[in-house]
Coordinates of C-alpha atoms and ligand atoms in Angstrom, one line a residue:
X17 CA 9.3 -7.7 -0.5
X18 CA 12.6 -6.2 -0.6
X19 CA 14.3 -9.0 0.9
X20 CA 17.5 -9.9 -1.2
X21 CA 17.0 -7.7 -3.7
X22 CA 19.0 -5.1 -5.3
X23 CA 18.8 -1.9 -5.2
X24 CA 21.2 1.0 -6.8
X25 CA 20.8 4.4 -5.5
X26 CA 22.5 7.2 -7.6
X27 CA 22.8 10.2 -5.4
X28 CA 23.3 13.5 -6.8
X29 CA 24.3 17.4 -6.2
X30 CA 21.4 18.3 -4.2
X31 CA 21.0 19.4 -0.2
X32 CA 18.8 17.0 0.0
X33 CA 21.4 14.3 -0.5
X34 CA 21.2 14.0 3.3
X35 CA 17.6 12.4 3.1
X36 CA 18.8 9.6 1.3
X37 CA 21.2 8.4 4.0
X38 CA 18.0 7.8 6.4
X39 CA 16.3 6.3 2.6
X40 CA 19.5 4.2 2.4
X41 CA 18.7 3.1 6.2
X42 CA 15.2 2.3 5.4
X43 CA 15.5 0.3 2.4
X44 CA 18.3 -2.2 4.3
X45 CA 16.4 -1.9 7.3
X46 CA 13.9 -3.9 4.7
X47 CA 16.2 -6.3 3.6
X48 CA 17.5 -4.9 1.0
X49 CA 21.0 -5.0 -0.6
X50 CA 22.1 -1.1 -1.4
X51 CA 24.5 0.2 -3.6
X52 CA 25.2 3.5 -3.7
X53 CA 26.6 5.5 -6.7
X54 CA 27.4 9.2 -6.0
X55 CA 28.3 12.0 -8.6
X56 CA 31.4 14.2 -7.4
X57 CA 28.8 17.2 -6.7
X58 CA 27.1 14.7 -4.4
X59 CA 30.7 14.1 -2.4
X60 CA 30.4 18.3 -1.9
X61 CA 27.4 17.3 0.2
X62 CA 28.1 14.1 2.1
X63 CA 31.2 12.3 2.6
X64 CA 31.0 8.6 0.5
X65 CA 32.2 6.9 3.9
X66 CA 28.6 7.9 5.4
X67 CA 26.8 6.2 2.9
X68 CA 29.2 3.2 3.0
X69 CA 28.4 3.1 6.5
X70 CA 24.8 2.9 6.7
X71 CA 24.7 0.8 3.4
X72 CA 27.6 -1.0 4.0
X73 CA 28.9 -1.4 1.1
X74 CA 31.9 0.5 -0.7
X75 CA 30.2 3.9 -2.6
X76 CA 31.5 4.4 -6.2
X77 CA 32.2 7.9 -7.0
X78 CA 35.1 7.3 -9.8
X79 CA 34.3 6.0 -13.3
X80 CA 38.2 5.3 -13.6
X81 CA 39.6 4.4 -9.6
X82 CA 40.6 0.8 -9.3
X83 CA 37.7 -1.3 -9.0
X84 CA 37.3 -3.3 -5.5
X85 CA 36.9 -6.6 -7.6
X86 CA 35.6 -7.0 -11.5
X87 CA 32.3 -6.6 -10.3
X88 CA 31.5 -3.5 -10.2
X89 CA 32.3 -1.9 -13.3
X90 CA 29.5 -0.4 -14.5
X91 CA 27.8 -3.0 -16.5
X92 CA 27.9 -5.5 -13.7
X93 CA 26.2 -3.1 -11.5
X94 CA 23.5 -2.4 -14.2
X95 CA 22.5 -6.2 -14.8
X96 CA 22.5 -6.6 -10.9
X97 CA 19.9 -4.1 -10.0
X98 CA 16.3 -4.9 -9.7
X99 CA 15.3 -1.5 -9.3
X100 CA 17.8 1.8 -9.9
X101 CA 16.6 4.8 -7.8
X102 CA 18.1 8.5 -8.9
X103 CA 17.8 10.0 -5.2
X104 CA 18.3 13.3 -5.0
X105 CA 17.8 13.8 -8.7
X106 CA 18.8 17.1 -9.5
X107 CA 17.4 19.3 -12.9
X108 CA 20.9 18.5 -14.2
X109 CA 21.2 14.5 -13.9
X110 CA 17.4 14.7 -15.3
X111 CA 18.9 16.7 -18.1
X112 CA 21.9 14.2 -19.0
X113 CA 19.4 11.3 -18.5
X114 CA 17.0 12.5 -21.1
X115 CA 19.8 13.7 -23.4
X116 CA 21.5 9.6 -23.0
X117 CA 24.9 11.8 -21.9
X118 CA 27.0 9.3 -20.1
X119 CA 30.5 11.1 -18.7
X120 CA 30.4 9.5 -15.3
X121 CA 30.0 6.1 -13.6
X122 CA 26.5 7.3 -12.4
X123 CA 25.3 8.2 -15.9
X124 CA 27.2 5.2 -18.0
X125 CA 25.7 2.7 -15.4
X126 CA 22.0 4.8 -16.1
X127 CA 22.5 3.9 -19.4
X128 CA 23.7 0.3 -19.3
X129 CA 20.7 -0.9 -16.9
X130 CA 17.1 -2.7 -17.8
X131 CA 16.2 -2.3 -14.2
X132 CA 13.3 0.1 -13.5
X133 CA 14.4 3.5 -13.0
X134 CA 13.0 5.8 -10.5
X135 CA 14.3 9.1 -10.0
X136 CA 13.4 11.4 -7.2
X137 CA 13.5 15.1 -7.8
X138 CA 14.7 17.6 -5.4
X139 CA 15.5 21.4 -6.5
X140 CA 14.5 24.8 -6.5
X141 CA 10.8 25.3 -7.1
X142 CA 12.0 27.6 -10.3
X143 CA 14.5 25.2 -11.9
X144 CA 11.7 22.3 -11.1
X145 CA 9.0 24.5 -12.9
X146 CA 11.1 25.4 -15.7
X147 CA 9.9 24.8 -19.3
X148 CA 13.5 22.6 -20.2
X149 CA 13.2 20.7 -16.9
X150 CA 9.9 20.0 -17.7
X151 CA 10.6 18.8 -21.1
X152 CA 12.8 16.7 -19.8
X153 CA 10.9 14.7 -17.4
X154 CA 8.7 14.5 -19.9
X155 CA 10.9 12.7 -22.0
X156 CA 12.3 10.1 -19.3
X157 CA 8.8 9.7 -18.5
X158 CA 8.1 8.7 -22.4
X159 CA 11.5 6.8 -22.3
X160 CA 9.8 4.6 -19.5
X161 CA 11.6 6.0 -16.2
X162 CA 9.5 6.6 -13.5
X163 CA 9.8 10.3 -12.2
X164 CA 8.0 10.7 -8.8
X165 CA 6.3 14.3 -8.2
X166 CA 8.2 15.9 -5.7
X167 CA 6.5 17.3 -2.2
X168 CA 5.4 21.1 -2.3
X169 CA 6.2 23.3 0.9
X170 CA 9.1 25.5 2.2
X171 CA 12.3 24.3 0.1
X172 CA 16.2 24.5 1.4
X173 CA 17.0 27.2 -1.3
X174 CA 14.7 29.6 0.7
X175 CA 11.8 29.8 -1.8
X176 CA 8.2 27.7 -1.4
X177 CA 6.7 25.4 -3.7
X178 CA 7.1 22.7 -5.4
X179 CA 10.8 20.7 -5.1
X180 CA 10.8 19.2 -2.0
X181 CA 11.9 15.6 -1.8
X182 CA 8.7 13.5 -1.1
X183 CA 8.5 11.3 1.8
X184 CA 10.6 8.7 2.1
X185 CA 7.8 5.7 3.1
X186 CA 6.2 7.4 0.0
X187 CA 9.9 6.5 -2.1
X188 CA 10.0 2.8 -0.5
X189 CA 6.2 2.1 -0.7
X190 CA 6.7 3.0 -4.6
X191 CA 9.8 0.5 -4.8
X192 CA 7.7 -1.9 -3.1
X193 CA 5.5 -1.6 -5.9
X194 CA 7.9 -2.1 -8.5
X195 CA 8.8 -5.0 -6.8
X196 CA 5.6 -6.7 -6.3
X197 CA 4.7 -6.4 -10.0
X198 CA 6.3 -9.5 -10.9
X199 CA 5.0 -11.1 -7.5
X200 CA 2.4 -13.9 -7.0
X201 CA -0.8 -11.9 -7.5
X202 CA 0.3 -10.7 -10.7
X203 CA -2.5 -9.9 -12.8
X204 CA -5.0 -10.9 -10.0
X205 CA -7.7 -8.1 -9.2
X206 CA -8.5 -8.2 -5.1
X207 CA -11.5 -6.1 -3.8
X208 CA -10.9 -4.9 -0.3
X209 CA -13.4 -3.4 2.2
X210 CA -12.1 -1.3 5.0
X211 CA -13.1 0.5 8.0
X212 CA -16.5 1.4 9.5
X213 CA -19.8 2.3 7.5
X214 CA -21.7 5.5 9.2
X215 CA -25.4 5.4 8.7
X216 CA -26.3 9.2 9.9
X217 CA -29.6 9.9 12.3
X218 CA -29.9 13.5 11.5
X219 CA -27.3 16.1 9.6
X220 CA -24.8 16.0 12.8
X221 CA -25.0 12.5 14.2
X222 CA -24.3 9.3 13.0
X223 CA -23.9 5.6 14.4
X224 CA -20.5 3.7 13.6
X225 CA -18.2 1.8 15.1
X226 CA -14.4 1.4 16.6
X227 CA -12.8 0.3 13.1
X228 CA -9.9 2.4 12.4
X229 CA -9.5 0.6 8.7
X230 CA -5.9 -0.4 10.3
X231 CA -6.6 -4.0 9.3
X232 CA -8.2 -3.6 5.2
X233 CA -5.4 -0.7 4.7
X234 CA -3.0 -3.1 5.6
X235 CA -4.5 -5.9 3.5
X236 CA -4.4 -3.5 0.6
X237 CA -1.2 -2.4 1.1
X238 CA 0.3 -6.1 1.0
X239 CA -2.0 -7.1 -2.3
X240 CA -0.2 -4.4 -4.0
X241 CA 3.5 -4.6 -3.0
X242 CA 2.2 -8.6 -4.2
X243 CA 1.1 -7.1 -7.9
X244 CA -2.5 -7.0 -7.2
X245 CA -4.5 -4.7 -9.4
X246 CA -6.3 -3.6 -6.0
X247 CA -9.4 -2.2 -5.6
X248 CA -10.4 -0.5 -1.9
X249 CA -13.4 0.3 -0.8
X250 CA -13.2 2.2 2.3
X251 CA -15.3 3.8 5.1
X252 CA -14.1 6.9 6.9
X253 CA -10.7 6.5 8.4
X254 CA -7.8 8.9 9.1
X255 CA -5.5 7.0 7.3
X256 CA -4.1 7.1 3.7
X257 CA -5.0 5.1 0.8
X258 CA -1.9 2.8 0.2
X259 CA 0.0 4.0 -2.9
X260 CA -0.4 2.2 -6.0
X261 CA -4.3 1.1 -5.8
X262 CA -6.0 0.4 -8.9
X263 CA -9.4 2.3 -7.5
X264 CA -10.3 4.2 -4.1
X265 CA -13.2 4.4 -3.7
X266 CA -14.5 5.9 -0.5
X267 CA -17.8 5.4 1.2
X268 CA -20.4 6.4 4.0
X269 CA -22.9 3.8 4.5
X270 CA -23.5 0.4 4.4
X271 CA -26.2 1.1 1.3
X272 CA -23.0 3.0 -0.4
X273 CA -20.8 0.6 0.4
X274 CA -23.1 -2.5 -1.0
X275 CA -23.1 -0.7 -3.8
X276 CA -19.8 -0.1 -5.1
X277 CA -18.9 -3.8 -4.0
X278 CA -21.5 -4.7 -6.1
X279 CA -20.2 -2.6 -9.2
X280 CA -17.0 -4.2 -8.6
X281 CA -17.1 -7.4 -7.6
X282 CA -17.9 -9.7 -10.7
X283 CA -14.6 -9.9 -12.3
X284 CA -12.3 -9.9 -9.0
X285 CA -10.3 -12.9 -8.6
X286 CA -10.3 -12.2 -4.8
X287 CA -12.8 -10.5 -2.6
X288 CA -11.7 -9.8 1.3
X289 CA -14.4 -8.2 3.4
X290 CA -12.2 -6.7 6.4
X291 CA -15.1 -3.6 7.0
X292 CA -17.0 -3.7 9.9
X293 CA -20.8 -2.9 8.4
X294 CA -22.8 -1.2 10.2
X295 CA -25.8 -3.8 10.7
X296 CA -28.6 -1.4 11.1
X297 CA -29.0 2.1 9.9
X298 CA -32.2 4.8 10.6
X299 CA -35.3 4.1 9.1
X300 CA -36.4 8.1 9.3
X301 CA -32.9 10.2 8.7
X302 CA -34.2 13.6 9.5
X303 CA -32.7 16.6 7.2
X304 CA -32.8 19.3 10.2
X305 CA -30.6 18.8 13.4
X306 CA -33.1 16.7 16.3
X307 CA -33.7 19.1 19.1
X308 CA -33.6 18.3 22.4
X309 CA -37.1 19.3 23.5
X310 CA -40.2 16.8 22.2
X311 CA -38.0 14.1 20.8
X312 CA -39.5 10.7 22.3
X313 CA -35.6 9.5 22.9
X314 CA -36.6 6.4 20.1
X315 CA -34.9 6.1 16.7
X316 CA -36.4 3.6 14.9
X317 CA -33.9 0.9 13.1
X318 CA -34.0 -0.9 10.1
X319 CA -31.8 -3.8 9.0
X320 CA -28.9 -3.2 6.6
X321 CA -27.8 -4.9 3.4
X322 CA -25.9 -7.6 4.3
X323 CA -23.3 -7.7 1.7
X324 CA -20.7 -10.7 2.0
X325 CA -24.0 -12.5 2.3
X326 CA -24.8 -11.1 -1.4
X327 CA -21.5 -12.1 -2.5
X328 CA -21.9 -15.5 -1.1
X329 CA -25.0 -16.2 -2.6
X330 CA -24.0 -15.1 -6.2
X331 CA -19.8 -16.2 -5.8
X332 CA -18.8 -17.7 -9.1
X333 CA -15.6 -17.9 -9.7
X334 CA -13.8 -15.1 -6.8
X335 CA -12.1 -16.7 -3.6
X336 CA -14.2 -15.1 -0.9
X337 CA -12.6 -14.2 2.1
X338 CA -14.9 -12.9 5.4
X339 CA -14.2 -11.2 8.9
X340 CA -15.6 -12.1 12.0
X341 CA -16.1 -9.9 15.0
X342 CA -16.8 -11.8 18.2
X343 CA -17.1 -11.0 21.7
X344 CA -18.8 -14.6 23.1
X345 CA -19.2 -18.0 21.4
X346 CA -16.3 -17.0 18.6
X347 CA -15.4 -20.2 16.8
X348 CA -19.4 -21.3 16.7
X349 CA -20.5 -18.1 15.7
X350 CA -17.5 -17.6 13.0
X351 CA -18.1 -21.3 11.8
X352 CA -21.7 -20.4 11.3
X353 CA -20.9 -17.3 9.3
X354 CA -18.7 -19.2 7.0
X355 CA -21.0 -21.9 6.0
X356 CA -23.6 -19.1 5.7
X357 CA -22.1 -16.9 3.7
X358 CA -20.5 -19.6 1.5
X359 CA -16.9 -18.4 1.8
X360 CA -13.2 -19.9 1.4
X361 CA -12.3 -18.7 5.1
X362 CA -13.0 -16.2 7.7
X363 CA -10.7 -14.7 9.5
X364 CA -12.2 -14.4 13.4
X365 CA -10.6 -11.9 16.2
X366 CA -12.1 -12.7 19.6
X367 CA -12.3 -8.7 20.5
X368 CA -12.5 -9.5 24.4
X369 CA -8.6 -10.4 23.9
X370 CA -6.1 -7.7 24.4
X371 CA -4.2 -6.6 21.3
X372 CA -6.9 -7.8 18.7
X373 CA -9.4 -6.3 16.8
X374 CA -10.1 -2.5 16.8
X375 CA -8.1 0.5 16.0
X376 CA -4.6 -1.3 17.5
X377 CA -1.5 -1.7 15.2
X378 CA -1.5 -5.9 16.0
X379 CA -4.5 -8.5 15.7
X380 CA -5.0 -11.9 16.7
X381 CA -7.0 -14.3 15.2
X382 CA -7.7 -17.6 14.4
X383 CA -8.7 -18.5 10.8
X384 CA -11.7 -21.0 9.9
X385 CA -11.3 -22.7 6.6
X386 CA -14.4 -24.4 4.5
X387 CA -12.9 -27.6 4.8
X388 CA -13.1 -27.7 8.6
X389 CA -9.3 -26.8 9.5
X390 CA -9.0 -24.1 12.1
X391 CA -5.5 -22.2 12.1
X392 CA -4.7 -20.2 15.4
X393 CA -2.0 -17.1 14.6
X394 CA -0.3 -15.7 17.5
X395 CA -0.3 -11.9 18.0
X396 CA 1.3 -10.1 15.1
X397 CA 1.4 -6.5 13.2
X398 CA -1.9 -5.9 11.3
X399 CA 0.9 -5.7 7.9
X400 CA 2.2 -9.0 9.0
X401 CA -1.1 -10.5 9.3
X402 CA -2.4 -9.2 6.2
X403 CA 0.7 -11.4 4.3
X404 CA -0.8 -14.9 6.2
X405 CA -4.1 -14.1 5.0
X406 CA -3.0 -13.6 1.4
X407 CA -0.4 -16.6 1.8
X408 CA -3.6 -18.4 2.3
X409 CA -5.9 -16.7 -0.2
X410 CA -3.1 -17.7 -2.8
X411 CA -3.3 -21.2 -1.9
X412 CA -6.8 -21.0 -2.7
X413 CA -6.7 -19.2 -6.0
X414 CA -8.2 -21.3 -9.0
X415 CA -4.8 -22.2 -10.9
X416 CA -3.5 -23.4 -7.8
X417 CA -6.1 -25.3 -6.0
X418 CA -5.4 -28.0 -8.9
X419 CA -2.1 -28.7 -8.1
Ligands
LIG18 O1 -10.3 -1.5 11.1 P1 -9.5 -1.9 12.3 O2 -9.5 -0.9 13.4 O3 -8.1 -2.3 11.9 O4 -10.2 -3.3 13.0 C1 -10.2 -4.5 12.2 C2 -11.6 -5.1 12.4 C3 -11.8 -5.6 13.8 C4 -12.7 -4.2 11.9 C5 -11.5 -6.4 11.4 O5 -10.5 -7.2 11.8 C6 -12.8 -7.2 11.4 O6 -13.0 -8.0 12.2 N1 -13.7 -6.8 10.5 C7 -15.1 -7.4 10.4 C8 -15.9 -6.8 11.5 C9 -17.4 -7.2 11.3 O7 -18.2 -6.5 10.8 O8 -17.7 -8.5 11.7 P2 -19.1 -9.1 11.7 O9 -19.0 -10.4 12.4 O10 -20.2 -8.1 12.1 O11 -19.4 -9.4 10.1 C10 -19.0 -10.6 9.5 C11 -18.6 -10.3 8.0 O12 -19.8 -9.9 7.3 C12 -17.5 -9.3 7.8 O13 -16.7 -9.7 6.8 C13 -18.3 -8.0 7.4 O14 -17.6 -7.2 6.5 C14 -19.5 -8.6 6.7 N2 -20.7 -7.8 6.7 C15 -21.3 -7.6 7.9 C16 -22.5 -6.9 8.0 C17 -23.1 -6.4 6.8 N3 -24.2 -5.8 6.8 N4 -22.5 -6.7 5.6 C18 -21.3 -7.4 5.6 O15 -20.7 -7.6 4.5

């Protein structure tokens, strides 16, 4: 997603300055080309030659020092960049941004740039809270920047609240984003189930399953970076909904779950059923706690919705992508689902084999298509896998399956 592309970072007057070296790190650890642009407060704060280090590339600090080659005067480096982060952004850059002041290289180059511009702030909880900083970001917000909200917790300056720098996944997963929206799934709306259903027996137990979500959060994660308008539908899991989803909506059983993929489902271009249903759920749920003494040790079972089966049977137009969880018999079983179910493919991890299936961070699978061809994936990241599978689903998208 970031691979090749190029990405300004403006780093101002802040302590926090030192967070965007490891940013810095992260976003060419993902591929990306980094320029850095620091304001002279900034160099109070870090030396340029760390961030030309880790970015490695020369820093510009100087509107008027000799330029390295023609390049990077500050026009250049506007029309270059594909995205322009302002990371720390302190209450004054946000000040000189909304007021269109342009007296340094960081500012002018603001200025000059189509790029999307994110800005990160990071300052004391007062100056953040103040009524002119506020106006401010109200106004870059209404002049189309992005301005993230900053993380709330002890800040450098000694005070607590809000101010804090957020997280920096947070910073590249919203880049990411940026990214993506011009990516192949543009305009596309993917549904997404995740994670286990839990179908309770009385108010204090339940029966569920190992899924951690792991697999659908990655799934969901990719489809956005990709431009996806993504929709996930999750079970309980400890993890966090991916930034940028077009709807969350979280879940409990496999009767809630049916549900909301049923409220959703009839004008998604793709539909990818990663969750691992609970088949059965209680046919008597008791409202009081079951005590030990007189229960007859039964509980009686009744069958569950089964929802990709619904989906099959009334698929119109949406590519419709399944799971399989197998223990024996994988590739019959899977094949029989498919045809079943009526879907595009299904994507089948053998769960006897180490490293697939539940809870890990890596799956492998083989994936069944509806034309017969079976594809066998080595073992790879749950995030890397959840690229092949939408790889695939692309091909399989309507505009494309003409070509
Ligand atoms: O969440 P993780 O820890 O990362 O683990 C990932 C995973 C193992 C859960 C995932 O890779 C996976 O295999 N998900 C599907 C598990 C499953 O329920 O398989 P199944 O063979 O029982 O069901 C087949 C398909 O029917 C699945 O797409 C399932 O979502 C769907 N189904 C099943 C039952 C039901 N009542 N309704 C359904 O829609």
């Amino acid at each position: 997603m970031l691979k090749d592309k190029f990405v300004a970072v403006g780093v101002t007057g802040s302590i926090a300055a030192y967070k965007s070296i490891q940013l810095v790190r992260l976003l060419k650890k993902a591929g990306a080309r980094v320029q850095v642009i620091m304001t002279k407060s900034a160099c109070e704060f870090i030396k340029p030659l760390t961030f030309q280090v880790i970015s490695q590339n020369p820093v510009i600090t100087d509107m008027f020092e000799h330029p390295v080659s023609w390049e990077v005067a500050h026009v250049a480096l506007a029309d270059k960049a594909d995205v322009f982060l302002v990371a720390p952004a302190t209450a004054n850059i946000i000040a000189k941004m909304a007021a269109g002041i342009a007296d340094d290289m960081l500012t002018s180059t603001l200025l000059a740039t189509k790029a999307t511009i994110v800005t990160v702030p990071a300052m004391n909880v007062k100056m953040y809270e103040n009524a002119i900083t506020q106006r401010n970001i109200k106004c870059l917000r209404k002049n189309g920047i992005e301005v993230l909200e900053p993380g709330e917790g002890d800040l450098a300056c000694g005070y607590s609240g809000k101010g804090r720098f957020p997280e920096l996944d947070d910073i590249v997963a919203h880049i990411k984003i940026i990214l993506g929206k011009n990516s192949d799934f543009k305009y596309k709306k993917i549904l997404i189930t995740a994670g286990p259903t839990r179908e309770p027996i009385d108010p204090v137990r339940f029966i569920t399953n190992h899924s951690s979500g792991k697999m659908g959060y990655a799934l969901a994660e990719k489809a956005i970076q990709r431009g996806a308008n993504t929709i996930l539908i999750s079970g309980p899991t400890n993890l966090k909904p991916p930034l940028g989803l077009y709807k969350y909506i979280p879940i409990e059983t496999a009767e809630e779950m049916f549900k909301a993929v049923m409220e959703h489902y009839l004008d998604a271009d793709v539909i990818i059923k990663s969750a691992a249903v609970a088949d059965f759920s209680v046919k008597h749920q008791e409202t009081e706690k079951i005590k030990k003494q007189g229960f007859n040790m039964n509980i009686e079972l009744k069958k569950n919705p089964d929802i990709l089966q619904e989906l099959g049977n009334r698929k119109k137009q949406q590519v419709l992508i399944g799971f399989a969880a197998e223990t024996t018999r994988v590739v019959s079983n899977a094949q029989d689902k498919l045809k079943r179910k009526n879907l595009d493919f299904i994507v089948v991890n053998d769960l006897a084999q180490e490293g697939a299936g539940f809870a890990g961070d890596t799956n492998i699978v083989k994936i069944l298509h509806k034309d017969g061809w079976v594809e066998e994936l080595p073992k790879m990241l749950k995030v890397d896998l959840a690229n092949e599978i939408l790889d695939r689903v692309y091909s399989y998208l309507p505009q494309n399956r003409a070509l």
